[in-house]
C-alpha cells in the first residue's frame, strides 16, 4: 500500500506488482518489479532502451500470453485478485485494462466510428444507442470529437498521425477501462499533438488510472504522480531500481543510478 | 578515439566517398537504362503472343456472339447441312454451373484450411501444409481419375455436373488456401494486439480484424484459381458426361466449354472447328465477368469489414 499523502489526497492502490519477472525462452528481460499502482493517478515508467518497460507493461494486460516462450512470474493483482492465477478471464481482464501502443494502430479496414465502437462490439455490446453514446463520449474524452464528428464514417487511415493516436485513445476509452496502459504514446507525434495528449492525461485521471512508459523525462515529470525507474543489470536483464513519487524521483532520488539517469549521465 | 591507424584524413575520406558515389552514379545510370531496355523487351516479348492470341480470338470469334449461338444448344449437323451446328448454350450453362458450384464448395473449405494453417503450428499442421503444397503440383487429370473412382463409380457410373465441381474444387482449394494463408500472415501484429488488448476473443480478432484486412488478397486468390479452373478440361472430361441439353441441374450430365472444345477438335467438320474461336471468346468473357464481380465484392467488403 502506498500510504504517502500527496496534495491530491490519499492514494488508493488499484494494482500491485510483486517480484514480477518476464523471460523469453529462458532469457530474463525484466525482473524484481515490485510496486503499487495508485488509483486515479498517473504512474510513469522510465529507463533506458532495453530496460524492460514495454515488456513489463505488456505483462499487465497479459499480452505476453501470445508470445511463444514468454513466461511471466511473480504476482500481479488487480483489486486484490491475481490476474494470472485468479478467476479473471483474460478477455475480461483486457477489457478492464486498455492499452495505447507506441505507434498509432487504428484498424485500417474500419471507419472512425467503427474503430471507436470496435472494443464494445468485441465484447458483445450491440445496442446502437449505447454504442453511439459511448463513441461520442470516448471521442470527446480524447479531444477528437470536434474535428471528426462530421466525418465519423470515413476511413480511420485518413486521419493525421496525432489524430490517429487520439483515435486509439478513444478506442481504448470506449470500453471504460479501469486502467489505461500507454507505451510511449507521444513518441511518434509532433509537439502540439504531444501537448494535446499530455493535457488529456491530466483530465483522464478522474476516470481512469494511467500507466505510461516514456523516454521523455520532462513528460514523466509533468504528467505523472508516481514513477518507476528501470535499468539493465549486469546480465542485461532490466530491473526495477527505484519506485517513488515523481517528485521524489526527480528531486531527491535515493539511488545514485536514478540520479545519474535523470541528470542524463547515461542511458 | 581509437587505436586504428589513420590512413586518410576526414577531408580525404569525404572526397573519396564523393568520387566513388559519382562514378557509381554513372554506372547506375547505365545499368538502370540497361534494365529499362530489358524490361521493355521482355514486355514486348510477353505481350506479342498475348495480344496476337487475343486479337485472333476476338477477330475470329466475334461473329459467334449472336443470340442464335448463345441461346441454342449444340446440334449434330446432317451431312448435307454441315454449317448447321446449333449453338453453345448447353456448354455456357454447363461452365457456369460446374465452375460456380466449384467456387461455392472450394471457398469455405479453403478459407477454413487457411485459417487453421495460420492458427496452428503443430506437427499435424505441418503435415497438412506440405500436403497442400504438394497437391498444387498434381497433374489435374489425376483429380478426374480420383473423382471418377470415388464419386462417379460408386454412384453407378453416374456422371454429373457436381462430380466435375468436386474435381475442380479439389484443384482450387490448395491454391486458394496457400495464397490466403500468406495473406493472413501479412496482417500486422500490431492490429491483432490492438484487438486483443480491447478484450476480443481470438475468433473475433480473426473475423473482424484479420480476415477483413486479408480479404482483398484472398479474393484475388479465388479469382486466379477460378480462372484456372474455368479453363480446365482434364479433371472434368470423364466425370461430367456430356449433354447437348441446357440444364441447371447439378445432378445431371453437362458439357463445359473446354470439354466441348476438346470433343469438337476431334471432329472434321470445318464449321465446327471454326466455331472453337467463338467458344474461346465466350470462355474469356465469362472469366472476365467473374473477375469483375470478385473485384466489386472486394471493394465493398474491404470497406465494410466482414
Ligand atoms: N518477444 C520478445 N522475444 C524476445 N525478447 C524480447 C521480446 N520482447 C522484448 N524482448 C527483450 O526484452 C528486453 C526488454 O525489451 P523492452 O522492449 O521491454 O525494452 P524497453 O524498455 O521497452 O525499450 P525501449 O525503450 O527501447 O522501448 C530486450 O532485451 C528485448 O530484446
Ligand atoms: Mg519499449
Coordinates of C-alpha atoms and ligand atoms in Angstrom, one line a residue:
Chain A
X1 CA 0.0 0.0 0.0
X2 CA 1.1 3.5 -0.8
X3 CA 0.4 5.4 2.3
X4 CA 2.0 8.7 1.5
X5 CA -0.3 11.6 1.5
X6 CA 0.0 13.9 -1.6
X7 CA -1.5 17.2 -2.3
X8 CA -4.4 15.5 -4.1
X9 CA -5.4 13.3 -1.2
X10 CA -4.5 9.8 -0.1
X11 CA -3.7 7.2 -2.7
X12 CA -5.6 4.0 -3.0
X13 CA -3.9 1.0 -4.5
X14 CA -5.7 -0.5 -7.6
X15 CA -2.9 -2.8 -8.7
X16 CA 0.1 -4.4 -7.1
X17 CA 3.2 -5.9 -8.7
X18 CA 5.2 -8.3 -6.6
X19 CA 8.5 -9.6 -7.8
X20 CA 7.3 -9.6 -11.4
X21 CA 9.7 -11.1 -13.9
X22 CA 9.3 -11.8 -17.6
X23 CA 11.6 -14.1 -19.6
X24 CA 11.7 -15.0 -23.3
X25 CA 12.8 -18.6 -23.9
X26 CA 14.5 -18.7 -20.6
X27 CA 16.3 -15.4 -21.0
X28 CA 15.2 -12.9 -18.4
X29 CA 14.1 -9.5 -19.9
X30 CA 12.9 -7.8 -16.7
X31 CA 12.8 -8.8 -13.0
X32 CA 12.3 -7.6 -9.5
X33 CA 9.4 -5.4 -10.4
X34 CA 7.6 -4.7 -7.1
X35 CA 5.4 -1.6 -6.8
X36 CA 1.9 -0.4 -6.4
X37 CA -0.3 1.5 -8.9
X38 CA -2.3 4.2 -7.3
X39 CA -5.9 4.5 -8.4
X40 CA -6.8 7.6 -10.5
X41 CA -3.2 8.6 -10.7
X42 CA -0.6 8.5 -13.4
X43 CA 2.3 6.2 -12.9
X44 CA 5.2 6.6 -15.3
X45 CA 7.9 4.0 -16.1
X46 CA 11.2 5.4 -17.2
X47 CA 14.5 3.9 -18.1
X48 CA 17.0 3.4 -20.9
X49 CA 16.2 1.4 -24.1
X50 CA 16.0 -2.3 -23.4
X51 CA 15.4 -1.9 -19.7
X52 CA 12.1 -3.8 -20.0
X53 CA 9.5 -1.1 -19.8
X54 CA 7.4 -2.4 -22.7
X55 CA 7.9 -5.9 -21.5
X56 CA 6.6 -5.1 -18.0
X57 CA 3.7 -3.1 -19.4
X58 CA 2.6 -6.0 -21.6
X59 CA 2.6 -8.3 -18.6
X60 CA -0.1 -6.2 -17.0
X61 CA -2.7 -7.0 -19.7
X62 CA -1.3 -10.5 -20.4
X63 CA -0.3 -9.7 -23.9
X64 CA 2.7 -12.0 -23.5
X65 CA 0.3 -14.9 -23.4
X66 CA 0.5 -15.0 -27.2
X67 CA 4.3 -15.0 -27.4
X68 CA 5.8 -18.4 -27.6
X69 CA 8.5 -18.9 -25.0
X70 CA 7.4 -15.9 -23.0
X71 CA 7.0 -16.5 -19.2
X72 CA 5.7 -14.2 -16.6
X73 CA 6.4 -15.0 -12.9
X74 CA 5.7 -13.2 -9.7
X75 CA 2.3 -11.8 -8.9
X76 CA 0.2 -9.0 -10.3
X77 CA -3.1 -8.2 -8.6
X78 CA -6.0 -6.1 -9.7
X79 CA -8.3 -5.0 -6.9
X80 CA -6.6 -7.8 -4.8
X81 CA -7.2 -10.5 -7.4
X82 CA -4.3 -12.3 -9.0
X83 CA -4.6 -11.6 -12.8
X84 CA -2.7 -14.7 -13.8
X85 CA -3.8 -17.3 -11.4
X86 CA -7.1 -15.8 -10.2
X87 CA -10.5 -16.2 -11.7
X88 CA -10.5 -13.3 -14.1
X89 CA -10.8 -14.5 -17.7
X90 CA -8.1 -13.0 -19.9
X91 CA -10.5 -11.3 -22.3
X92 CA -12.4 -9.7 -19.4
X93 CA -9.1 -8.6 -17.9
X94 CA -8.1 -6.9 -21.1
X95 CA -11.3 -5.1 -21.4
X96 CA -10.7 -3.7 -17.9
X97 CA -7.1 -2.7 -18.8
X98 CA -6.9 -0.7 -22.0
X99 CA -3.7 -0.2 -24.0
X100 CA -2.4 2.5 -26.3
X101 CA 0.6 1.5 -28.3
X102 CA 3.7 3.3 -29.3
X103 CA 2.6 3.7 -32.9
X104 CA -0.9 4.6 -33.7
X105 CA -2.6 1.4 -34.9
X106 CA -6.2 2.1 -35.8
X107 CA -8.0 -0.7 -37.7
X108 CA -7.4 0.3 -41.4
X109 CA -10.5 -1.6 -42.6
X110 CA -12.8 0.3 -40.3
X111 CA -14.2 3.8 -40.2
X112 CA -13.5 6.3 -37.4
X113 CA -16.8 5.3 -35.8
X114 CA -16.2 1.6 -36.1
X115 CA -12.7 1.9 -34.7
X116 CA -14.1 3.5 -31.5
X117 CA -17.0 1.1 -31.4
X118 CA -14.8 -2.0 -32.0
X119 CA -14.0 -2.7 -28.4
X120 CA -17.7 -2.6 -27.4
X121 CA -18.6 -4.9 -30.3
X122 CA -15.7 -7.3 -29.5
X123 CA -17.2 -7.5 -26.0
X124 CA -20.7 -8.2 -27.3
X125 CA -22.3 -4.8 -26.9
X126 CA -24.7 -4.4 -29.9
X127 CA -27.4 -1.9 -28.8
X128 CA -26.9 1.1 -31.2
X129 CA -28.0 3.8 -28.7
X130 CA -25.4 2.5 -26.2
X131 CA -22.7 2.3 -28.8
X132 CA -23.5 5.7 -30.3
X133 CA -23.3 7.4 -26.9
X134 CA -20.1 5.6 -25.9
X135 CA -18.4 6.5 -29.2
X136 CA -19.3 10.2 -28.8
X137 CA -18.2 10.2 -25.1
X138 CA -14.9 8.5 -25.9
X139 CA -14.1 10.8 -28.8
X140 CA -14.9 13.7 -26.5
X141 CA -12.6 12.4 -23.7
X142 CA -9.9 12.0 -26.3
X143 CA -10.4 15.6 -27.5
X144 CA -11.2 14.4 -31.0
X145 CA -14.9 14.8 -31.2
X146 CA -15.0 18.3 -32.6
X147 CA -12.7 17.5 -35.5
X148 CA -14.3 14.2 -36.5
X149 CA -18.0 14.4 -35.6
X150 CA -18.9 15.3 -39.1
X151 CA -16.9 12.5 -40.7
X152 CA -17.4 9.5 -38.5
X153 CA -17.9 7.2 -41.4
X154 CA -14.6 7.9 -43.2
X155 CA -11.7 5.5 -43.0
X156 CA -9.6 6.0 -39.9
X157 CA -6.5 6.0 -42.1
X158 CA -7.4 9.4 -43.4
X159 CA -6.6 11.0 -40.1
X160 CA -3.2 12.5 -39.3
X161 CA -0.7 10.6 -37.1
X162 CA -1.6 12.7 -34.0
X163 CA -5.4 12.3 -34.6
X164 CA -4.9 8.5 -35.2
X165 CA -3.2 8.3 -31.8
X166 CA -6.1 10.1 -30.2
X167 CA -8.5 7.8 -32.0
X168 CA -6.6 4.9 -30.5
X169 CA -7.0 6.5 -27.1
X170 CA -10.7 6.9 -27.7
X171 CA -10.9 3.3 -28.9
X172 CA -9.4 2.2 -25.6
X173 CA -11.5 4.5 -23.5
X174 CA -14.8 3.4 -25.1
X175 CA -14.9 0.2 -23.2
X176 CA -14.5 2.2 -20.0
X177 CA -11.3 0.5 -18.7
X178 CA -10.2 0.9 -15.1
X179 CA -6.6 1.1 -16.1
X180 CA -5.0 2.6 -19.3
X181 CA -1.6 1.4 -20.3
X182 CA 0.3 3.8 -22.6
X183 CA 3.5 2.8 -24.3
X184 CA 5.4 5.9 -25.4
X185 CA 2.1 7.3 -26.7
X186 CA 3.6 10.5 -28.0
X187 CA 6.9 9.3 -29.3
X188 CA 5.7 9.4 -32.9
X189 CA 3.9 12.8 -32.5
X190 CA 4.8 16.5 -33.0
X191 CA 4.9 18.8 -30.0
X192 CA 1.4 20.1 -30.5
X193 CA -0.2 16.6 -30.6
X194 CA 2.0 15.7 -27.7
X195 CA 0.7 18.6 -25.7
X196 CA -2.8 17.6 -26.5
X197 CA -2.3 14.1 -25.2
X198 CA -0.5 15.3 -22.1
X199 CA -3.4 17.7 -21.3
X200 CA -5.7 14.8 -21.9
X201 CA -3.9 12.6 -19.4
X202 CA -4.5 15.1 -16.5
X203 CA -8.2 15.2 -17.3
X204 CA -8.5 11.5 -17.9
X205 CA -7.1 10.8 -14.4
X206 CA -10.5 11.3 -13.0
X207 CA -12.0 8.4 -14.8
X208 CA -9.1 6.0 -15.3
X209 CA -5.8 5.0 -13.8
X210 CA -2.9 5.6 -16.2
X211 CA 0.4 3.8 -16.5
X212 CA 2.7 5.4 -19.0
X213 CA 6.0 4.4 -20.5
X214 CA 8.0 7.4 -21.7
X215 CA 11.5 8.3 -22.8
X216 CA 10.8 11.9 -22.3
X217 CA 11.9 12.9 -18.8
X218 CA 10.1 16.2 -18.8
X219 CA 6.9 14.3 -19.8
X220 CA 7.3 11.9 -16.9
X221 CA 7.8 14.8 -14.6
X222 CA 4.9 16.8 -15.9
X223 CA 2.2 14.2 -16.1
X224 CA 2.9 11.5 -13.5
X225 CA 2.3 11.3 -9.8
X226 CA 4.5 8.2 -9.2
X227 CA 7.4 7.0 -11.2
X228 CA 9.2 3.7 -11.6
X229 CA 12.8 3.7 -12.8
X230 CA 14.2 0.6 -14.5
X231 CA 17.7 -0.2 -15.6
X232 CA 19.6 -3.1 -17.1
X233 CA 21.6 -5.1 -14.6
X234 CA 25.0 -6.8 -15.2
X235 CA 23.4 -9.6 -17.2
X236 CA 21.5 -7.1 -19.4
X237 CA 18.2 -8.0 -17.8
X238 CA 16.1 -5.0 -16.8
X239 CA 15.2 -4.5 -13.1
X240 CA 13.3 -2.0 -11.0
X241 CA 15.8 0.4 -9.4
X242 CA 13.6 2.7 -7.7
X243 CA 9.9 3.5 -7.3
X244 CA 8.6 6.6 -5.5
X245 CA 6.5 9.7 -6.1
X246 CA 7.6 11.5 -9.2
X247 CA 8.6 14.5 -7.1
X248 CA 11.0 12.4 -5.1
X249 CA 12.5 10.6 -8.1
X250 CA 13.2 13.9 -9.8
X251 CA 14.3 15.9 -6.8
X252 CA 15.9 13.6 -4.3
X253 CA 16.1 10.0 -5.5
X254 CA 17.5 7.5 -3.1
X255 CA 19.5 5.6 -5.6
X256 CA 22.6 7.1 -7.2
X257 CA 21.8 5.4 -10.6
X258 CA 18.4 7.1 -10.7
X259 CA 20.1 10.5 -10.1
X260 CA 22.6 9.7 -12.9
X261 CA 19.8 8.8 -15.3
X262 CA 17.6 11.8 -14.7
X263 CA 20.6 14.0 -15.0
X264 CA 21.2 12.5 -18.3
X265 CA 24.5 10.8 -17.4
X266 CA 23.7 7.5 -19.0
X267 CA 21.0 5.8 -21.0
Chain B
X1 CA 39.4 7.8 -30.1
X2 CA 40.7 4.5 -31.4
X3 CA 43.9 2.7 -31.9
X4 CA 43.2 2.3 -35.7
X5 CA 46.0 3.5 -38.0
X6 CA 44.5 6.5 -39.8
X7 CA 45.2 6.2 -43.5
X8 CA 43.0 9.2 -44.5
X9 CA 42.0 12.5 -43.1
X10 CA 38.3 13.2 -42.8
X11 CA 38.5 15.5 -45.8
X12 CA 40.3 12.9 -47.9
X13 CA 37.7 10.3 -46.9
X14 CA 34.9 12.6 -47.8
X15 CA 36.4 13.3 -51.2
X16 CA 37.0 9.6 -51.7
X17 CA 33.3 8.8 -50.9
X18 CA 32.0 11.5 -53.1
X19 CA 34.2 10.4 -56.0
X20 CA 33.1 6.8 -55.6
X21 CA 29.4 8.0 -55.4
X22 CA 29.9 9.9 -58.7
X23 CA 31.4 7.0 -60.6
X24 CA 28.8 4.6 -59.2
X25 CA 26.1 7.1 -60.2
X26 CA 27.4 6.9 -63.8
X27 CA 27.4 3.1 -63.6
X28 CA 24.0 3.1 -62.1
X29 CA 22.6 5.3 -64.8
X30 CA 23.9 2.9 -67.3
X31 CA 22.5 -0.2 -65.5
X32 CA 19.2 1.5 -64.9
X33 CA 18.9 2.3 -68.7
X34 CA 20.1 -1.2 -69.5
X35 CA 17.4 -2.8 -67.2
X36 CA 14.8 -0.4 -68.5
X37 CA 15.6 -1.7 -72.0
X38 CA 15.5 -5.3 -70.9
X39 CA 12.1 -4.7 -69.2
X40 CA 10.7 -3.1 -72.3
X41 CA 11.9 -6.0 -74.4
X42 CA 10.5 -8.6 -72.0
X43 CA 7.2 -6.7 -72.0
X44 CA 7.1 -6.8 -75.8
X45 CA 8.1 -10.5 -75.9
X46 CA 5.4 -11.3 -73.3
X47 CA 2.7 -9.2 -75.0
X48 CA 3.2 -10.2 -78.6
X49 CA 1.8 -13.7 -78.1
X50 CA -0.8 -12.5 -75.6
X51 CA -2.0 -9.8 -78.0
X52 CA -2.0 -12.0 -81.0
X53 CA -4.0 -14.6 -79.2
X54 CA -6.4 -12.0 -78.0
X55 CA -6.6 -10.5 -81.4
X56 CA -7.3 -13.7 -83.3
X57 CA -9.8 -14.9 -80.7
X58 CA -11.7 -11.6 -81.0
X59 CA -11.4 -11.3 -84.8
X60 CA -12.3 -14.9 -85.5
X61 CA -14.7 -15.4 -82.6
X62 CA -16.7 -12.2 -82.5
X63 CA -19.3 -13.1 -85.2
X64 CA -20.3 -16.1 -83.0
X65 CA -21.6 -13.6 -80.4
X66 CA -25.1 -13.7 -81.7
X67 CA -28.3 -14.6 -80.0
X68 CA -28.6 -17.7 -82.0
X69 CA -25.3 -19.2 -80.9
X70 CA -25.8 -18.0 -77.3
X71 CA -29.3 -19.3 -76.9
X72 CA -29.3 -22.6 -78.9
X73 CA -27.6 -25.8 -77.6
X74 CA -25.2 -27.7 -79.8
X75 CA -26.6 -29.9 -82.5
X76 CA -25.1 -32.6 -84.7
X77 CA -25.3 -31.3 -88.3
X78 CA -26.6 -33.5 -91.1
X79 CA -24.1 -34.4 -93.8
X80 CA -26.0 -32.2 -96.3
X81 CA -26.0 -29.2 -94.0
X82 CA -22.6 -29.1 -92.3
X83 CA -23.0 -25.4 -91.3
X84 CA -26.0 -26.1 -89.0
X85 CA -24.1 -26.7 -85.8
X86 CA -26.6 -25.2 -83.4
X87 CA -25.2 -23.0 -80.6
X88 CA -23.2 -23.2 -77.4
X89 CA -25.9 -22.6 -74.7
X90 CA -25.5 -26.1 -73.2
X91 CA -21.8 -25.5 -72.7
X92 CA -22.2 -22.0 -71.4
X93 CA -24.7 -23.0 -68.7
X94 CA -22.6 -26.1 -68.0
X95 CA -19.5 -24.0 -67.5
X96 CA -21.3 -21.5 -65.2
X97 CA -22.9 -24.4 -63.3
X98 CA -19.8 -26.5 -62.8
X99 CA -17.5 -23.6 -62.0
X100 CA -20.0 -21.7 -59.9
X101 CA -20.6 -24.8 -57.8
X102 CA -16.8 -25.5 -57.6
X103 CA -16.3 -22.0 -56.2
X104 CA -19.1 -22.4 -53.7
X105 CA -17.6 -25.7 -52.5
X106 CA -13.9 -24.6 -52.6
X107 CA -14.0 -21.2 -50.9
X108 CA -15.4 -22.1 -47.5
X109 CA -13.1 -25.2 -47.3
X110 CA -10.1 -23.2 -48.5
X111 CA -10.7 -20.3 -46.0
X112 CA -11.1 -22.8 -43.1
X113 CA -7.9 -24.6 -44.2
X114 CA -6.0 -21.3 -44.5
X115 CA -7.2 -20.2 -41.0
X116 CA -6.2 -23.5 -39.5
X117 CA -2.8 -23.4 -41.2
X118 CA -2.4 -19.9 -39.8
X119 CA -3.6 -20.5 -36.3
X120 CA -1.7 -23.7 -35.5
X121 CA 1.9 -24.9 -35.7
X122 CA 1.8 -28.5 -34.5
X123 CA 3.2 -31.5 -36.5
X124 CA -0.2 -32.3 -37.9
X125 CA -0.5 -28.8 -39.4
X126 CA 3.0 -29.0 -40.8
X127 CA 2.0 -32.3 -42.5
X128 CA -1.2 -30.6 -43.8
X129 CA 0.7 -27.7 -45.2
X130 CA 3.2 -29.9 -47.0
X131 CA 0.3 -32.0 -48.4
X132 CA -1.5 -28.8 -49.5
X133 CA 1.6 -27.6 -51.3
X134 CA 2.2 -30.9 -53.0
X135 CA -1.4 -31.0 -54.2
X136 CA -0.8 -27.8 -56.1
X137 CA 1.7 -29.7 -58.2
X138 CA -0.5 -32.7 -59.1
X139 CA -1.4 -33.1 -62.8
X140 CA -5.0 -32.1 -63.0
X141 CA -6.0 -35.3 -64.8
X142 CA -5.4 -37.2 -61.6
X143 CA -8.3 -35.3 -60.0
X144 CA -10.5 -36.5 -62.8
X145 CA -9.4 -40.1 -62.2
X146 CA -9.9 -39.7 -58.4
X147 CA -13.4 -38.3 -58.7
X148 CA -14.3 -41.0 -61.3
X149 CA -13.1 -43.7 -58.9
X150 CA -14.5 -42.4 -55.7
X151 CA -17.6 -40.4 -56.8
X152 CA -18.8 -41.5 -60.2
X153 CA -18.2 -45.2 -59.9
X154 CA -20.0 -45.7 -56.5
X155 CA -23.0 -43.8 -57.9
X156 CA -23.3 -46.4 -60.6
X157 CA -21.2 -44.6 -63.2
X158 CA -23.5 -41.6 -63.0
X159 CA -21.8 -38.6 -64.5
X160 CA -22.9 -35.3 -63.1
X161 CA -22.1 -31.6 -63.0
X162 CA -21.5 -31.9 -59.3
X163 CA -18.8 -34.5 -59.9
X164 CA -17.0 -32.0 -62.1
X165 CA -17.4 -29.3 -59.5
X166 CA -15.9 -31.6 -56.9
X167 CA -12.9 -32.2 -59.1
X168 CA -12.4 -28.5 -59.7
X169 CA -12.9 -27.7 -56.1
X170 CA -10.0 -30.1 -55.2
X171 CA -7.9 -28.2 -57.7
X172 CA -8.8 -24.8 -56.3
X173 CA -8.7 -25.5 -52.5
X174 CA -4.9 -25.8 -52.2
X175 CA -4.3 -22.8 -54.5
X176 CA -6.7 -20.6 -52.5
X177 CA -5.6 -21.9 -49.1
X178 CA -1.9 -21.3 -49.6
X179 CA -2.3 -17.9 -51.0
X180 CA -4.8 -17.0 -48.3
X181 CA -2.6 -18.2 -45.5
X182 CA 0.2 -15.9 -46.9
X183 CA -2.3 -13.0 -46.9
X184 CA -3.3 -13.8 -43.3
X185 CA 0.4 -13.9 -42.2
X186 CA 0.9 -10.4 -43.7
X187 CA -1.6 -8.8 -41.3
X188 CA 0.4 -6.6 -39.0
X189 CA 0.8 -8.0 -35.4
X190 CA 0.0 -4.5 -34.0
X191 CA -3.6 -4.8 -35.3
X192 CA -4.1 -8.2 -33.7
X193 CA -2.6 -6.9 -30.5
X194 CA -4.9 -3.8 -30.6
X195 CA -7.9 -6.0 -30.9
X196 CA -6.8 -8.4 -28.2
X197 CA -6.0 -5.5 -25.9
X198 CA -9.6 -4.4 -26.2
X199 CA -10.7 -7.8 -24.8
X200 CA -11.5 -9.5 -28.1
X201 CA -11.6 -13.3 -28.3
X202 CA -9.4 -14.9 -30.9
X203 CA -12.3 -15.8 -33.1
X204 CA -13.5 -12.2 -33.1
X205 CA -10.0 -11.0 -33.9
X206 CA -10.0 -13.3 -36.9
X207 CA -13.4 -12.3 -38.1
X208 CA -13.3 -8.6 -37.5
X209 CA -9.7 -7.7 -38.0
X210 CA -7.5 -10.3 -39.7
X211 CA -9.9 -11.6 -42.4
X212 CA -11.1 -8.1 -43.5
X213 CA -7.5 -7.0 -43.8
X214 CA -6.5 -10.0 -45.8
X215 CA -9.8 -10.2 -47.8
X216 CA -8.6 -8.3 -51.0
X217 CA -5.7 -10.7 -51.4
X218 CA -7.8 -13.7 -50.7
X219 CA -10.4 -12.7 -53.3
X220 CA -7.5 -12.3 -55.8
X221 CA -6.5 -15.8 -55.0
X222 CA -10.1 -17.0 -55.6
X223 CA -10.2 -15.1 -58.9
X224 CA -6.9 -16.6 -60.1
X225 CA -7.8 -20.1 -59.1
X226 CA -11.2 -19.8 -60.7
X227 CA -9.8 -18.6 -63.9
X228 CA -7.5 -21.6 -63.9
X229 CA -10.4 -23.9 -63.1
X230 CA -12.7 -22.5 -65.8
X231 CA -10.2 -23.4 -68.5
X232 CA -9.6 -27.0 -67.3
X233 CA -10.5 -29.9 -69.4
X234 CA -8.8 -32.9 -67.9
X235 CA -10.4 -33.1 -64.4
X236 CA -13.9 -32.8 -65.7
X237 CA -13.8 -34.6 -69.0
X238 CA -14.6 -38.0 -67.7
X239 CA -16.9 -37.1 -64.8
X240 CA -19.5 -34.7 -66.1
X241 CA -20.5 -36.9 -69.0
X242 CA -21.7 -34.9 -72.0
X243 CA -25.0 -33.4 -72.8
X244 CA -26.4 -31.4 -75.6
X245 CA -29.2 -30.2 -73.3
X246 CA -29.2 -26.9 -71.5
X247 CA -29.5 -27.8 -67.8
X248 CA -29.1 -26.2 -64.4
X249 CA -29.4 -29.4 -62.5
X250 CA -26.2 -30.3 -60.6
X251 CA -27.2 -34.0 -60.7
X252 CA -27.4 -34.1 -64.5
X253 CA -24.7 -34.7 -67.0
X254 CA -23.4 -31.5 -68.6
X255 CA -20.9 -30.1 -71.0
X256 CA -18.5 -27.3 -70.3
X257 CA -16.9 -25.0 -72.9
X258 CA -13.4 -26.5 -72.6
X259 CA -14.7 -30.1 -72.8
X260 CA -16.9 -29.3 -75.8
X261 CA -13.9 -27.6 -77.5
X262 CA -11.9 -30.8 -76.8
X263 CA -14.5 -33.0 -78.3
X264 CA -15.1 -30.6 -81.3
X265 CA -11.4 -30.6 -82.0
X266 CA -11.5 -34.3 -82.8
X267 CA -14.1 -33.9 -85.5
X268 CA -13.5 -33.0 -89.1
X269 CA -16.4 -30.6 -89.8
X270 CA -14.7 -27.3 -90.7
X271 CA -17.7 -25.3 -89.4
X272 CA -17.4 -26.9 -86.1
X273 CA -13.6 -26.4 -86.0
X274 CA -14.1 -22.7 -86.8
X275 CA -16.7 -22.3 -84.0
X276 CA -13.9 -23.1 -81.5
X277 CA -12.9 -19.5 -81.7
X278 CA -16.3 -18.4 -80.7
X279 CA -16.3 -20.7 -77.7
X280 CA -12.8 -19.5 -76.7
X281 CA -14.1 -15.9 -76.8
X282 CA -17.1 -16.7 -74.7
X283 CA -14.9 -18.5 -72.2
X284 CA -12.7 -15.4 -71.9
X285 CA -15.8 -13.2 -71.4
X286 CA -17.0 -15.5 -68.6
X287 CA -13.7 -15.3 -66.8
X288 CA -13.6 -11.5 -67.3
X289 CA -17.1 -11.0 -65.8
X290 CA -16.2 -13.3 -62.9
X291 CA -13.1 -11.3 -62.1
X292 CA -15.1 -8.1 -62.3
X293 CA -17.7 -9.5 -59.9
X294 CA -14.9 -10.5 -57.5
X295 CA -13.4 -7.1 -57.6
X296 CA -16.7 -5.5 -56.8
X297 CA -17.2 -7.9 -53.8
X298 CA -13.7 -6.9 -52.5
X299 CA -14.3 -3.2 -53.0
X300 CA -17.4 -3.5 -50.9
X301 CA -16.3 -6.0 -48.3
X302 CA -13.0 -4.3 -47.5
X303 CA -14.8 -1.1 -46.8
X304 CA -17.4 -2.6 -44.5
X305 CA -15.5 -5.4 -42.8
X306 CA -16.8 -8.9 -42.8
Ligands
LIG1 N1 9.1 -11.0 -27.9 C1 10.3 -11.0 -27.4 N2 11.2 -12.0 -27.6 C2 12.4 -12.0 -27.1 N3 13.0 -11.0 -26.5 C3 12.2 -9.9 -26.2 C4 10.8 -9.8 -26.7 N4 10.3 -8.6 -26.4 C5 11.3 -8.0 -25.7 N5 12.4 -8.7 -25.6 C6 13.7 -8.3 -25.0 O1 13.4 -7.8 -23.7 C7 14.3 -6.7 -23.4 C8 13.5 -5.5 -23.0 O2 12.8 -5.0 -24.1 P1 11.7 -3.9 -24.0 O3 11.0 -3.8 -25.3 O4 10.8 -4.2 -22.8 O5 12.5 -2.7 -23.6 P2 12.1 -1.2 -23.4 O6 12.5 -0.7 -22.1 O7 10.6 -1.0 -23.7 O8 13.0 -0.4 -24.5 P3 12.6 0.8 -25.4 O9 12.7 2.0 -24.5 O10 13.6 0.8 -26.5 O11 11.2 0.6 -25.9 C9 15.1 -6.5 -24.7 O12 16.4 -7.0 -24.5 C10 14.4 -7.2 -25.7 O13 15.3 -7.8 -26.7
LIG2 MG1 9.5 -0.1 -25.3

